[in-house]
Each structure stands twice: as C-alpha cells, then as structure tokens.
Amino acid sequence: MDPNDPIKTATPMLDAIIEWGKDNHIKDRIWRAHQQRGGWEGWVQVELAIYLGEFFKNTLFPGREIKVTREEYTYGETQQRSDILFTTIRENGTVFYNAIELKCETLNTGKAGFRLEVKNDCTKVDNAKPKESFAPCAAWVLAFSTTPDANLSDLKVGQRNLERYKNTIPIAHGLEITLWWGTRDVKESEMEDN
C-alpha cells in the first residue's frame, strides 16, 4: 500500500463528502430528505455514489477507471452487502476497493439509537471478510450525525477509534451534520474465498 496515494488517505474522500454537502442545492435537499419519516440514508447512498464517482474520475484521478456501485455483495461468509463500493483501477492495472458502510441519523432515532446503529456497522466492518475478488480493500464506516453533542469517539473500527472529521456540513434551519469516520485496511490473508 502506498500511503501517499490519495485514494488510500482519508482526507480526499472526506473532503469530497463535505464539499458535496455544502453545495447550496444539495443542502436544501439534505434538509428535506432528513425530514422524511423513513430516513434519508438511501438517498445519501445514491447521491454520494454519483458524486464521488464523478469527483474522483474528473477531479482527482482523470484517466483512471473509477466505478461506484451500491449494495454490492462484498462480504463473503455472510452475503452482507456494502452500502457503497468504490472501485479504482490504477494506471498500472491494479485494482483497489473501498467498501463503505454509511449511517445517517434520522429525526426519530435519537442519540442512543444512532450510536447503536453505528456500533453495528463498526462490528460488521471489523468481523466481515470481504470476498477474495475484492482484495485489497479498505472498509469504511461513515456516520452522519445530526445531534450536536453526539460523541462516537469510543467506537472502534480496525482497532482505532472513530474520528470526528474537522469540518461539518451546515444545513438549513439550524441543522448541522458532523461526519464521524473510521477505516480498516483488509489484507488479502483476511479475505473469504469466493
């Protein structure tokens, strides 16, 4: 793994997510989606899949093949799916995957309920073995918190505590999104045979 490769560092992806959320058109749509009774996570999955694919293909890695899909059967032993699967084919032909688990706090979840949902995603990422065809892989937990005093820093992914990203997304009507994140590099030896 090349630590200087931007696709493997947290900042470009997280910065891209913050920029997506700060777009005035998206800010209004986030607020409207957040108000929906059934939650807004599915909508965010679609929006981020499209945005991240275009951002990385057109801005960060022009000329590389980038593919972003949703609900892929990424994890072998349980047939669990990743919310977003980000596939990058590098110039030398090697392929790298980012499997993203996304959680978006709803109006009715509450701080404790949201924390439990994020904890479940952390457990999923820590315990699941991606299929061999998805090696090598970085497995992510991204949590969009709307509770101002939420603290998820004691939850862990890959032996590291979740981190609160330095920037927030200010939304309409006083709503602000805090992005919590963690990642685990999955080695080929940890993969499940297809």
Backbone as ProteinMPNN parsed JSONL, in Angstrom:
{"seq_chain_A": "MDPNDPIKTATPMLDAIIEWGKDNHIKDRIWRAHQQRGGWEGWVQVELAIYLGEFFKNTLFPGREIKVTREEYTYGETQQRSDILFTTIRENGTVFYNAIELKCETLNTGKAGFRLEVKNDCTKVDNAKPKESFAPCAAWVLAFSTTPDANLSDLKVGQRNLERYKNTIPIAHGLEITLWWGTRDVKESEMEDN", "coords_chain_A": {"N_chain_A": [[0.825, -1.183, 0.0], [0.547, 2.158, -0.853], [1.124, 4.869, 1.069], [1.029, 7.462, 0.2], [-0.743, 7.599, -1.838], [-3.58, 9.236, -2.815], [-6.118, 8.019, -2.876], [-6.046, 6.25, -0.829], [-5.846, 7.688, 1.455], [-7.571, 9.376, 4.055], [-8.428, 12.052, 3.847], [-8.983, 13.152, 1.086], [-11.383, 11.766, 0.277], [-13.141, 12.337, 2.416], [-13.077, 15.133, 2.418], [-14.269, 15.525, -0.078], [-16.855, 14.587, 0.428], [-17.735, 16.466, 2.323], [-17.652, 18.786, 0.728], [-19.598, 18.084, -1.159], [-21.873, 18.134, 0.497], [-21.985, 20.831, 1.167], [-22.817, 22.187, -1.051], [-25.191, 24.439, -2.253], [-27.615, 23.649, -3.492], [-27.714, 20.938, -2.802], [-27.669, 21.131, -0.006], [-30.237, 22.074, 0.681], [-31.742, 19.921, -0.243], [-30.736, 17.89, 1.396], [-31.725, 18.724, 3.874], [-34.493, 18.487, 3.393], [-34.656, 15.723, 2.827], [-33.787, 14.691, 5.263], [-35.965, 15.24, 6.85], [-37.798, 13.324, 6.197], [-39.877, 10.619, 7.079], [-39.075, 7.907, 6.821], [-36.341, 8.037, 6.918], [-33.14, 9.062, 5.57], [-30.95, 7.838, 4.528], [-30.793, 6.041, 2.294], [-31.183, 7.797, 0.155], [-28.901, 9.423, 0.466], [-26.934, 7.512, -0.073], [-27.277, 7.07, -2.859], [-26.84, 9.682, -3.895], [-24.186, 10.205, -2.98], [-22.782, 8.097, -4.191], [-22.959, 8.764, -6.916], [-21.821, 11.368, -6.894], [-19.205, 10.98, -5.724], [-18.065, 9.211, -7.567], [-17.951, 10.837, -9.904], [-16.383, 12.967, -8.917], [-13.877, 11.759, -8.229], [-13.175, 10.636, -10.691], [-13.165, 12.811, -12.5], [-11.845, 14.942, -11.221], [-9.824, 14.257, -9.238], [-8.503, 11.93, -10.17], [-8.102, 11.959, -13.144], [-8.406, 10.05, -16.076], [-8.102, 7.574, -14.873], [-9.809, 4.484, -14.368], [-12.817, 4.482, -12.755], [-15.264, 3.151, -10.686], [-18.364, 3.22, -9.139], [-20.614, 1.655, -7.087], [-23.696, 0.494, -5.564], [-24.889, -1.378, -2.747], [-23.517, -3.858, -3.089], [-22.681, -7.324, -3.006], [-20.372, -7.747, -1.005], [-19.157, -8.939, 1.179], [-18.03, -12.074, 1.982], [-18.598, -14.455, 3.705], [-21.068, -14.03, 4.88], [-22.809, -13.031, 3.072], [-23.385, -10.374, 3.229], [-23.917, -6.968, 2.271], [-22.097, -4.124, 1.032], [-22.741, -0.677, 1.578], [-21.855, 1.278, -0.239], [-19.673, 0.661, -2.89], [-16.544, 1.367, -3.953], [-14.557, 1.316, -6.661], [-11.322, 1.371, -7.926], [-9.262, 1.458, -10.695], [-5.984, 1.41, -11.122], [-3.281, 3.16, -12.846], [-1.31, 1.272, -13.429], [-2.78, -0.979, -13.718], [-3.581, -2.365, -11.457], [-6.125, -3.096, -9.057], [-8.121, -1.455, -6.648], [-10.237, -1.461, -3.808], [-12.801, 0.283, -2.034], [-14.908, -0.263, 0.489], [-17.838, 0.943, 1.72], [-19.635, 1.596, 4.617], [-22.506, 3.176, 5.554], [-24.104, 5.417, 7.738], [-26.872, 7.35, 8.627], [-28.158, 9.654, 10.772], [-31.485, 9.766, 11.853], [-34.524, 11.717, 12.287], [-36.053, 10.469, 14.251], [-34.442, 8.591, 15.489], [-32.714, 9.225, 17.64], [-30.024, 9.918, 19.955], [-28.929, 7.646, 21.338], [-30.001, 5.47, 19.898], [-28.954, 5.93, 17.343], [-26.237, 5.716, 17.876], [-26.08, 2.968, 18.494], [-26.718, 1.863, 15.987], [-24.505, 2.74, 14.483], [-22.483, 1.462, 15.889], [-23.12, -1.189, 15.275], [-22.486, -1.193, 12.53], [-19.727, -0.769, 12.744], [-18.981, -3.175, 13.961], [-19.733, -4.935, 11.927], [-17.902, -4.202, 9.888], [-15.489, -4.788, 11.176], [-15.681, -7.561, 11.637], [-16.504, -8.873, 9.301], [-15.464, -10.652, 6.389], [-14.298, -9.605, 3.437], [-15.076, -10.737, 0.096], [-12.734, -12.648, -1.81], [-12.399, -11.626, -4.346], [-12.547, -8.937, -3.964], [-10.122, -7.892, -3.12], [-7.146, -5.934, -2.806], [-8.648, -4.147, -0.028], [-10.188, -1.323, 1.518], [-12.157, -0.944, 4.264], [-14.779, 1.049, 5.271], [-16.425, 3.017, 7.803], [-18.834, 5.396, 7.785], [-20.453, 7.948, 9.395], [-23.19, 10.046, 9.605], [-23.973, 12.408, 11.706], [-26.56, 14.19, 13.326], [-27.033, 15.178, 15.784], [-25.973, 17.626, 17.899], [-24.252, 17.258, 20.174], [-23.339, 14.689, 19.984], [-21.181, 11.925, 20.544], [-19.052, 9.752, 19.218], [-16.591, 8.753, 19.547], [-15.546, 6.688, 21.069], [-16.193, 4.36, 19.823], [-14.977, 1.729, 17.747], [-13.095, 0.919, 14.798], [-11.209, -1.395, 13.157], [-9.295, -1.48, 15.265], [-8.923, 1.178, 15.858], [-10.174, 4.213, 17.156], [-13.274, 5.768, 16.176], [-13.226, 8.802, 14.348], [-13.945, 12.271, 14.615], [-14.658, 14.246, 11.934], [-12.852, 17.129, 10.811], [-14.303, 19.219, 9.616], [-17.681, 20.408, 9.382], [-21.027, 20.029, 8.033], [-22.991, 22.613, 7.399], [-26.452, 22.933, 7.39], [-29.747, 23.896, 6.239], [-32.088, 25.661, 8.398], [-30.847, 25.457, 10.918], [-29.827, 22.894, 11.119], [-27.027, 20.786, 11.366], [-24.469, 18.746, 10.106], [-22.355, 16.365, 11.427], [-19.544, 14.579, 10.573], [-18.528, 11.396, 11.248], [-15.923, 9.017, 11.221], [-14.211, 5.977, 10.311], [-11.758, 3.55, 9.419], [-10.676, 0.445, 8.068], [-8.011, -1.403, 6.945], [-8.102, -4.112, 4.861], [-6.4, -7.012, 4.59], [-5.147, -9.281, 2.084], [-4.898, -11.814, 3.175], [-6.978, -11.919, 4.924], [-9.228, -12.313, 3.495], [-12.223, -13.83, 2.202], [-12.655, -16.842, 0.476], [-14.077, -16.955, -2.792]], "CA_chain_A": [[0.0, 0.0, 0.0], [1.275, 3.41, -0.925], [0.439, 5.828, 1.929], [0.912, 8.747, -0.474], [-1.8, 7.514, -2.833], [-4.731, 9.919, -2.219], [-7.288, 7.159, -2.74], [-5.886, 5.49, 0.403], [-5.845, 8.568, 2.614], [-8.937, 9.752, 4.397], [-8.789, 13.431, 3.565], [-9.672, 13.446, -0.175], [-12.756, 11.275, 0.257], [-13.938, 13.073, 3.391], [-13.214, 16.493, 1.894], [-15.247, 15.476, -1.168], [-18.184, 14.448, 1.038], [-18.074, 17.769, 2.908], [-17.944, 19.697, -0.384], [-20.91, 17.674, -1.681], [-22.905, 18.601, 1.408], [-22.024, 22.296, 1.254], [-23.443, 22.723, -2.252], [-26.479, 25.023, -1.844], [-28.707, 22.809, -3.991], [-27.717, 19.712, -2.001], [-28.008, 21.467, 1.388], [-31.693, 22.11, 0.792], [-32.243, 18.553, -0.425], [-30.394, 17.142, 2.608], [-32.681, 19.097, 4.92], [-35.781, 17.866, 3.048], [-34.531, 14.268, 2.988], [-33.667, 14.433, 6.706], [-37.301, 15.362, 7.436], [-38.623, 12.189, 5.796], [-40.126, 9.646, 8.143], [-38.32, 6.67, 6.616], [-34.908, 8.283, 6.944], [-32.538, 9.666, 4.388], [-29.717, 7.125, 4.202], [-30.842, 5.535, 0.921], [-30.984, 8.945, -0.727], [-27.49, 9.807, 0.567], [-26.157, 6.497, -0.798], [-27.361, 7.343, -4.295], [-26.18, 10.958, -4.163], [-22.737, 10.077, -2.787], [-22.239, 7.202, -5.215], [-22.823, 9.551, -8.146], [-20.885, 12.475, -6.687], [-17.836, 10.502, -5.52], [-17.578, 8.688, -8.84], [-17.6, 11.958, -10.778], [-15.292, 13.726, -8.307], [-12.601, 11.066, -8.366], [-12.87, 10.421, -12.109], [-12.94, 14.064, -13.216], [-11.039, 15.915, -10.496], [-8.642, 13.741, -8.555], [-7.798, 10.908, -10.95], [-8.51, 11.9, -14.544], [-7.752, 8.985, -16.824], [-8.248, 6.275, -14.206], [-11.153, 3.916, -14.401], [-13.448, 4.544, -11.439], [-16.627, 2.612, -10.707], [-19.004, 3.301, -7.83], [-21.89, 0.94, -7.091], [-24.361, 0.39, -4.265], [-25.473, -2.646, -2.302], [-22.772, -4.992, -3.653], [-22.395, -8.443, -2.094], [-18.934, -7.588, -0.807], [-18.662, -9.761, 2.282], [-18.197, -13.447, 1.543], [-19.157, -15.503, 4.555], [-22.414, -13.712, 5.352], [-23.577, -12.451, 1.97], [-23.742, -8.99, 3.527], [-23.567, -6.025, 1.22], [-21.607, -2.808, 1.423], [-23.651, 0.37, 1.108], [-21.232, 1.828, -1.444], [-18.399, 0.036, -3.234], [-15.775, 2.278, -4.779], [-13.512, 0.533, -7.322], [-10.36, 2.181, -8.672], [-8.249, 0.73, -11.459], [-4.832, 2.305, -11.21], [-2.609, 3.216, -14.145], [-0.549, 0.035, -13.656], [-3.736, -2.07, -13.874], [-4.028, -2.946, -10.192], [-7.457, -2.671, -8.635], [-8.277, -1.257, -5.214], [-11.642, -1.299, -3.434], [-13.223, 0.916, -0.793], [-16.268, -0.683, 0.849], [-18.309, 1.967, 2.649], [-20.862, 1.42, 5.391], [-22.989, 4.526, 5.803], [-25.215, 5.599, 8.677], [-27.383, 8.716, 8.685], [-29.062, 9.803, 11.913], [-32.814, 10.24, 11.478], [-35.218, 12.531, 13.289], [-36.64, 9.651, 15.314], [-33.506, 7.615, 16.035], [-32.165, 9.647, 18.925], [-28.581, 9.731, 20.109], [-28.609, 6.261, 21.733], [-30.34, 4.587, 18.784], [-27.979, 6.15, 16.274], [-24.976, 5.148, 18.358], [-26.178, 1.517, 18.34], [-26.638, 1.573, 14.552], [-23.112, 2.935, 14.065], [-21.72, 0.375, 16.518], [-23.376, -2.391, 14.472], [-21.682, -1.091, 11.308], [-18.325, -0.985, 13.145], [-18.838, -4.619, 14.161], [-19.804, -5.545, 10.593], [-16.634, -3.952, 9.203], [-14.411, -5.493, 11.877], [-15.843, -9.017, 11.619], [-16.771, -9.435, 7.977], [-14.334, -10.91, 5.5], [-14.7, -9.379, 2.054], [-14.773, -11.791, -0.869], [-11.38, -12.573, -2.361], [-12.413, -10.799, -5.553], [-12.495, -7.532, -3.57], [-8.847, -7.643, -2.445], [-7.173, -5.419, -1.438], [-9.838, -3.358, 0.272], [-10.321, -0.533, 2.738], [-13.562, -0.95, 4.699], [-15.051, 2.318, 5.949], [-17.678, 3.372, 8.463], [-19.105, 6.83, 7.728], [-21.677, 8.229, 10.146], [-23.654, 11.426, 9.517], [-24.684, 12.707, 12.948], [-27.232, 15.49, 13.37], [-27.124, 15.574, 17.188], [-24.777, 18.446, 18.112], [-23.327, 16.788, 21.209], [-23.066, 13.252, 19.827], [-19.77, 11.563, 20.626], [-18.872, 8.361, 18.81], [-15.14, 8.54, 19.52], [-15.129, 5.456, 21.749], [-16.461, 3.228, 18.937], [-13.736, 1.39, 17.043], [-13.002, 0.18, 13.543], [-9.818, -1.766, 12.923], [-8.501, -1.16, 16.456], [-8.784, 2.628, 16.031], [-11.432, 4.883, 17.479], [-13.849, 6.631, 15.154], [-12.788, 10.187, 14.469], [-14.845, 13.335, 14.172], [-13.957, 14.984, 10.891], [-12.588, 18.513, 11.202], [-15.31, 20.127, 9.076], [-19.074, 19.974, 9.443], [-21.849, 20.487, 6.919], [-24.13, 23.394, 7.879], [-27.637, 22.75, 6.555], [-30.805, 24.87, 6.516], [-32.903, 25.599, 9.616], [-30.042, 25.108, 12.086], [-29.316, 21.52, 11.074], [-25.615, 20.66, 11.021], [-24.059, 17.345, 10.063], [-20.995, 16.025, 11.824], [-19.124, 13.34, 9.928], [-17.658, 10.504, 12.018], [-15.393, 8.04, 10.279], [-13.169, 5.03, 10.679], [-11.438, 2.68, 8.299], [-9.867, -0.745, 8.345], [-7.404, -1.996, 5.758], [-8.29, -5.559, 4.856], [-5.313, -7.679, 3.871], [-5.586, -10.426, 1.284], [-4.973, -13.0, 4.039], [-8.234, -11.864, 5.667], [-10.32, -12.424, 2.54], [-13.003, -15.062, 2.109], [-12.656, -17.399, -0.876], [-15.378, -16.788, -3.473]], "C_chain_A": [[0.867, 1.243, 0.0], [0.547, 4.448, -0.082], [0.285, 7.193, 1.283], [-0.169, 8.753, -1.545], [-3.06, 8.127, -2.239], [-5.966, 9.045, -2.055], [-7.24, 6.391, -1.427], [-5.845, 6.38, 1.639], [-7.253, 9.068, 2.839], [-9.322, 11.108, 3.839], [-9.471, 13.651, 2.218], [-11.123, 12.966, -0.205], [-13.634, 12.083, 1.214], [-14.122, 14.52, 2.969], [-14.265, 16.542, 0.789], [-16.664, 15.373, -0.617], [-18.636, 15.774, 1.639], [-18.435, 18.76, 1.804], [-19.296, 19.375, -1.013], [-22.015, 18.264, -0.808], [-23.045, 20.103, 1.481], [-22.63, 22.947, 0.018], [-24.853, 23.194, -1.893], [-27.67, 24.191, -2.29], [-28.837, 21.544, -3.136], [-28.119, 20.003, -0.564], [-29.522, 21.458, 1.601], [-32.278, 20.704, 0.666], [-31.912, 17.676, 0.778], [-31.413, 17.445, 3.693], [-34.035, 18.434, 4.648], [-35.745, 16.353, 3.252], [-34.478, 13.892, 4.466], [-35.036, 14.46, 7.382], [-38.199, 14.165, 7.13], [-38.711, 11.148, 6.905], [-39.273, 8.385, 8.008], [-36.812, 6.845, 6.641], [-34.39, 8.761, 5.603], [-31.278, 8.951, 3.926], [-29.697, 6.605, 2.764], [-30.6, 6.637, -0.093], [-29.515, 9.364, -0.725], [-26.612, 8.798, -0.173], [-26.121, 6.802, -2.292], [-26.587, 8.612, -4.639], [-24.662, 10.846, -4.044], [-22.101, 9.163, -3.825], [-22.002, 7.968, -6.516], [-21.744, 10.613, -7.983], [-19.441, 11.992, -6.555], [-17.245, 9.932, -6.802], [-17.125, 9.799, -9.768], [-16.41, 12.739, -10.231], [-13.949, 13.041, -8.533], [-12.208, 10.877, -9.828], [-12.456, 11.726, -12.79], [-11.963, 15.008, -12.537], [-9.736, 15.331, -9.981], [-7.824, 12.779, -9.407], [-8.273, 10.871, -12.396], [-7.716, 10.809, -15.27], [-7.817, 7.62, -16.162], [-9.68, 5.788, -14.355], [-11.682, 3.852, -12.975], [-14.871, 4.012, -11.592], [-17.174, 2.674, -9.283], [-20.375, 2.646, -7.939], [-22.441, 0.887, -5.675], [-24.822, -1.04, -4.033], [-24.841, -3.861, -2.987], [-22.589, -6.069, -2.591], [-20.88, -8.523, -1.919], [-18.374, -8.597, 0.171], [-19.04, -11.215, 2.049], [-18.978, -14.363, 2.445], [-20.599, -15.242, 4.982], [-23.342, -13.224, 4.256], [-24.077, -11.049, 2.314], [-23.237, -8.091, 2.411], [-22.95, -4.766, 1.815], [-22.578, -1.777, 0.857], [-23.15, 0.979, -0.2], [-19.923, 1.082, -1.662], [-17.726, 0.906, -4.282], [-14.592, 1.503, -5.344], [-12.627, 1.457, -8.148], [-9.39, 1.255, -9.393], [-7.116, 1.717, -11.708], [-4.175, 2.207, -12.578], [-1.828, 1.945, -14.455], [-1.458, -1.193, -13.767], [-4.2, -2.714, -12.587], [-5.358, -2.326, -9.779], [-7.461, -2.517, -7.123], [-9.743, -0.945, -4.939], [-11.769, -0.539, -2.118], [-14.671, 0.501, -0.567], [-16.739, 0.25, 1.956], [-19.614, 1.537, 3.291], [-21.28, 2.808, 5.852], [-24.127, 4.502, 6.809], [-25.579, 7.068, 8.711], [-28.411, 8.801, 9.805], [-30.391, 10.394, 11.455], [-33.413, 11.08, 12.593], [-35.651, 11.705, 14.49], [-35.671, 8.687, 15.987], [-33.06, 7.976, 17.439], [-30.698, 9.274, 19.029], [-28.222, 8.279, 20.412], [-28.887, 5.281, 20.593], [-29.347, 4.703, 17.641], [-26.636, 5.533, 16.645], [-24.961, 3.624, 18.173], [-26.068, 1.114, 16.867], [-25.201, 1.7, 14.041], [-22.236, 1.823, 14.64], [-21.897, -0.924, 15.732], [-22.589, -2.367, 13.16], [-20.199, -1.294, 11.609], [-18.055, -2.476, 13.323], [-18.843, -5.345, 12.82], [-18.468, -5.401, 9.867], [-15.497, -4.728, 9.858], [-14.488, -7.008, 11.713], [-15.988, -9.625, 10.234], [-15.481, -9.611, 7.193], [-14.808, -10.663, 4.071], [-14.312, -10.557, 1.165], [-13.38, -11.56, -1.444], [-11.321, -11.67, -3.588], [-12.374, -9.307, -5.241], [-11.217, -7.207, -2.802], [-7.946, -6.821, -3.36], [-8.315, -4.422, -1.271], [-9.631, -2.516, 1.528], [-11.81, -0.529, 3.064], [-13.777, 0.266, 5.591], [-16.363, 2.261, 6.721], [-17.764, 4.892, 8.395], [-20.442, 7.075, 8.402], [-21.98, 9.721, 10.075], [-24.525, 11.702, 10.738], [-25.312, 14.092, 12.876], [-27.464, 15.962, 14.803], [-25.85, 16.338, 17.529], [-23.78, 17.881, 19.124], [-23.045, 15.287, 21.119], [-21.561, 13.008, 19.897], [-19.655, 10.067, 20.341], [-17.406, 7.949, 18.887], [-14.68, 7.296, 20.271], [-15.492, 4.201, 20.948], [-15.221, 2.99, 18.084], [-13.991, 0.653, 15.732], [-11.526, -0.123, 13.347], [-8.881, -1.348, 14.037], [-8.263, 0.332, 16.658], [-10.151, 3.226, 16.299], [-11.939, 5.67, 16.273], [-13.378, 8.054, 15.421], [-13.878, 11.119, 13.973], [-14.084, 14.14, 13.132], [-13.919, 16.464, 11.232], [-13.65, 19.499, 10.725], [-16.703, 19.541, 9.238], [-19.8, 20.504, 8.207], [-23.018, 21.275, 7.504], [-25.284, 23.295, 6.879], [-28.668, 23.808, 6.96], [-31.46, 24.629, 7.87], [-32.121, 25.108, 10.833], [-29.505, 23.689, 12.112], [-27.85, 21.539, 10.649], [-25.239, 19.187, 11.089], [-22.599, 17.242, 10.478], [-20.681, 14.666, 11.216], [-18.146, 12.605, 10.837], [-17.181, 9.426, 11.076], [-14.345, 7.143, 10.922], [-12.934, 4.122, 9.492], [-10.545, 1.536, 8.755], [-9.325, -1.259, 7.021], [-7.518, -3.503, 5.866], [-7.209, -6.175, 3.982], [-5.867, -8.876, 3.103], [-5.714, -11.684, 2.124], [-6.269, -13.05, 4.84], [-9.449, -12.052, 4.766], [-10.967, -13.798, 2.597], [-12.923, -15.553, 0.673], [-14.037, -17.246, -1.485], [-16.131, -18.083, -3.534]], "O_chain_A": [[1.816, 1.35, 0.778], [-0.542, 4.88, -0.46], [-0.505, 8.009, 1.757], [-0.479, 9.806, -2.103], [-3.577, 7.605, -1.251], [-6.786, 9.306, -1.175], [-8.274, 5.926, -0.949], [-5.811, 5.873, 2.76], [-8.038, 9.169, 1.896], [-10.457, 11.285, 3.396], [-10.506, 14.317, 2.206], [-12.001, 13.694, -0.667], [-14.748, 12.468, 0.857], [-15.204, 15.082, 3.14], [-15.059, 17.481, 0.721], [-17.579, 16.006, -1.144], [-19.793, 16.163, 1.482], [-19.416, 19.494, 1.927], [-20.054, 20.281, -1.362], [-22.981, 18.829, -1.321], [-24.115, 20.607, 1.822], [-22.928, 24.142, 0.037], [-25.625, 22.442, -1.298], [-28.636, 24.043, -1.541], [-29.946, 21.134, -2.791], [-28.836, 19.209, 0.045], [-30.019, 20.902, 2.581], [-33.206, 20.346, 1.392], [-32.706, 16.812, 1.15], [-31.911, 16.535, 4.357], [-34.653, 17.884, 5.56], [-36.689, 15.771, 3.784], [-35.059, 12.886, 4.874], [-35.243, 13.774, 8.383], [-39.254, 14.013, 7.745], [-37.724, 10.848, 7.576], [-38.8, 7.857, 9.014], [-36.078, 5.885, 6.406], [-35.135, 8.848, 4.627], [-30.604, 9.426, 3.011], [-28.676, 6.721, 2.085], [-29.897, 6.437, -1.083], [-28.943, 9.631, -1.782], [-25.648, 9.188, -0.832], [-25.056, 6.792, -2.91], [-25.775, 8.617, -5.564], [-23.932, 11.336, -4.906], [-20.993, 9.432, -4.29], [-20.95, 7.826, -7.139], [-20.859, 10.744, -8.829], [-18.548, 12.536, -7.203], [-16.068, 10.14, -7.096], [-16.045, 9.723, -10.355], [-15.524, 13.131, -10.991], [-12.993, 13.675, -8.979], [-11.026, 10.952, -10.163], [-11.502, 11.745, -13.568], [-11.31, 15.802, -13.214], [-8.661, 15.861, -10.262], [-6.594, 12.807, -9.372], [-8.798, 9.849, -12.839], [-6.505, 10.678, -15.088], [-7.607, 6.605, -16.826], [-10.623, 6.574, -14.454], [-11.068, 3.243, -12.099], [-15.588, 4.386, -12.52], [-16.52, 2.23, -8.339], [-21.195, 3.03, -8.773], [-21.742, 1.197, -4.71], [-25.1, -1.796, -4.964], [-25.544, -4.777, -3.413], [-22.37, -5.764, -1.419], [-20.203, -9.283, -2.612], [-17.244, -9.06, 0.014], [-20.218, -11.55, 1.932], [-19.935, -14.996, 1.999], [-21.283, -16.172, 5.408], [-24.534, -13.025, 4.49], [-25.073, -10.588, 1.758], [-22.275, -8.405, 1.71], [-23.242, -4.39, 2.95], [-23.163, -1.978, -0.208], [-23.916, 1.171, -1.144], [-19.15, 0.892, -0.722], [-18.273, 1.147, -5.358], [-13.716, 1.078, -4.592], [-13.119, 2.231, -8.968], [-8.775, 0.381, -8.782], [-7.275, 2.716, -12.409], [-4.465, 1.305, -13.363], [-1.695, 1.573, -15.621], [-0.972, -2.317, -13.894], [-5.121, -3.531, -12.606], [-5.663, -1.181, -10.114], [-6.886, -3.332, -6.402], [-10.406, -0.262, -5.72], [-10.952, -0.697, -1.211], [-15.556, 0.87, -1.339], [-16.109, 0.336, 3.01], [-20.57, 1.164, 2.611], [-20.495, 3.528, 6.469], [-25.014, 3.652, 6.73], [-24.708, 7.931, 8.813], [-29.42, 8.095, 9.782], [-30.418, 11.404, 10.751], [-32.878, 11.144, 13.7], [-35.621, 12.188, 15.621], [-36.038, 8.029, 16.96], [-33.031, 7.123, 18.326], [-30.199, 8.426, 18.289], [-27.301, 7.736, 19.803], [-28.098, 4.368, 20.351], [-28.947, 3.703, 17.046], [-25.983, 4.902, 15.814], [-23.955, 3.057, 17.748], [-25.4, 0.133, 16.54], [-24.737, 0.867, 13.262], [-21.352, 1.304, 13.957], [-20.939, -1.674, 15.543], [-22.082, -3.4, 12.723], [-19.488, -1.92, 10.823], [-17.021, -2.981, 12.885], [-18.05, -6.262, 12.603], [-17.961, -6.367, 9.296], [-14.634, -5.267, 9.165], [-13.452, -7.671, 11.656], [-15.625, -10.783, 10.025], [-14.54, -8.828, 7.319], [-15.625, -11.421, 3.548], [-13.352, -11.276, 1.443], [-12.913, -10.426, -1.548], [-10.304, -11.022, -3.837], [-12.188, -8.493, -6.145], [-11.225, -6.342, -1.926], [-7.985, -7.0, -4.577], [-8.871, -3.923, -2.249], [-8.979, -2.948, 2.478], [-12.63, -0.151, 2.227], [-13.039, 0.48, 6.553], [-17.291, 1.549, 6.341], [-16.879, 5.594, 8.885], [-21.451, 6.478, 8.026], [-21.148, 10.554, 10.432], [-25.679, 11.278, 10.793], [-24.681, 15.048, 12.424], [-28.032, 17.034, 15.015], [-24.758, 15.774, 17.461], [-22.572, 18.022, 18.933], [-22.562, 14.688, 22.08], [-20.769, 13.792, 19.372], [-20.104, 9.232, 21.126], [-17.024, 6.909, 18.351], [-13.529, 6.887, 20.123], [-15.137, 3.093, 21.351], [-14.504, 3.929, 17.74], [-14.946, -0.11, 15.584], [-10.69, 0.781, 13.367], [-7.768, -0.899, 13.765], [-7.487, 0.719, 17.532], [-11.156, 2.794, 15.735], [-11.16, 6.169, 15.461], [-13.161, 8.452, 16.566], [-14.625, 10.805, 13.047], [-13.0, 14.656, 13.405], [-14.836, 16.991, 11.862], [-13.872, 20.519, 11.377], [-16.878, 18.322, 9.232], [-19.265, 21.309, 7.444], [-23.945, 20.679, 8.05], [-25.114, 23.541, 5.685], [-28.46, 24.533, 7.933], [-31.394, 23.528, 8.418], [-32.676, 24.417, 11.687], [-28.792, 23.32, 13.046], [-27.479, 22.222, 9.694], [-25.637, 18.473, 12.009], [-21.731, 17.937, 9.951], [-21.463, 13.723, 11.336], [-17.074, 13.118, 11.158], [-17.938, 8.962, 10.223], [-13.701, 7.49, 11.912], [-13.817, 3.946, 8.653], [-9.769, 1.66, 9.703], [-10.084, -1.52, 6.088], [-7.08, -4.099, 6.85], [-7.119, -5.892, 2.788], [-6.924, -9.41, 3.438], [-6.547, -12.54, 1.826], [-6.627, -14.099, 5.377], [-10.584, -11.957, 5.233], [-10.345, -14.787, 2.985], [-13.104, -14.768, -0.258], [-15.047, -17.386, -0.796], [-17.239, -18.128, -4.069]]}, "name": "protein", "num_of_chains": 1, "seq": "MDPNDPIKTATPMLDAIIEWGKDNHIKDRIWRAHQQRGGWEGWVQVELAIYLGEFFKNTLFPGREIKVTREEYTYGETQQRSDILFTTIRENGTVFYNAIELKCETLNTGKAGFRLEVKNDCTKVDNAKPKESFAPCAAWVLAFSTTPDANLSDLKVGQRNLERYKNTIPIAHGLEITLWWGTRDVKESEMEDN"}
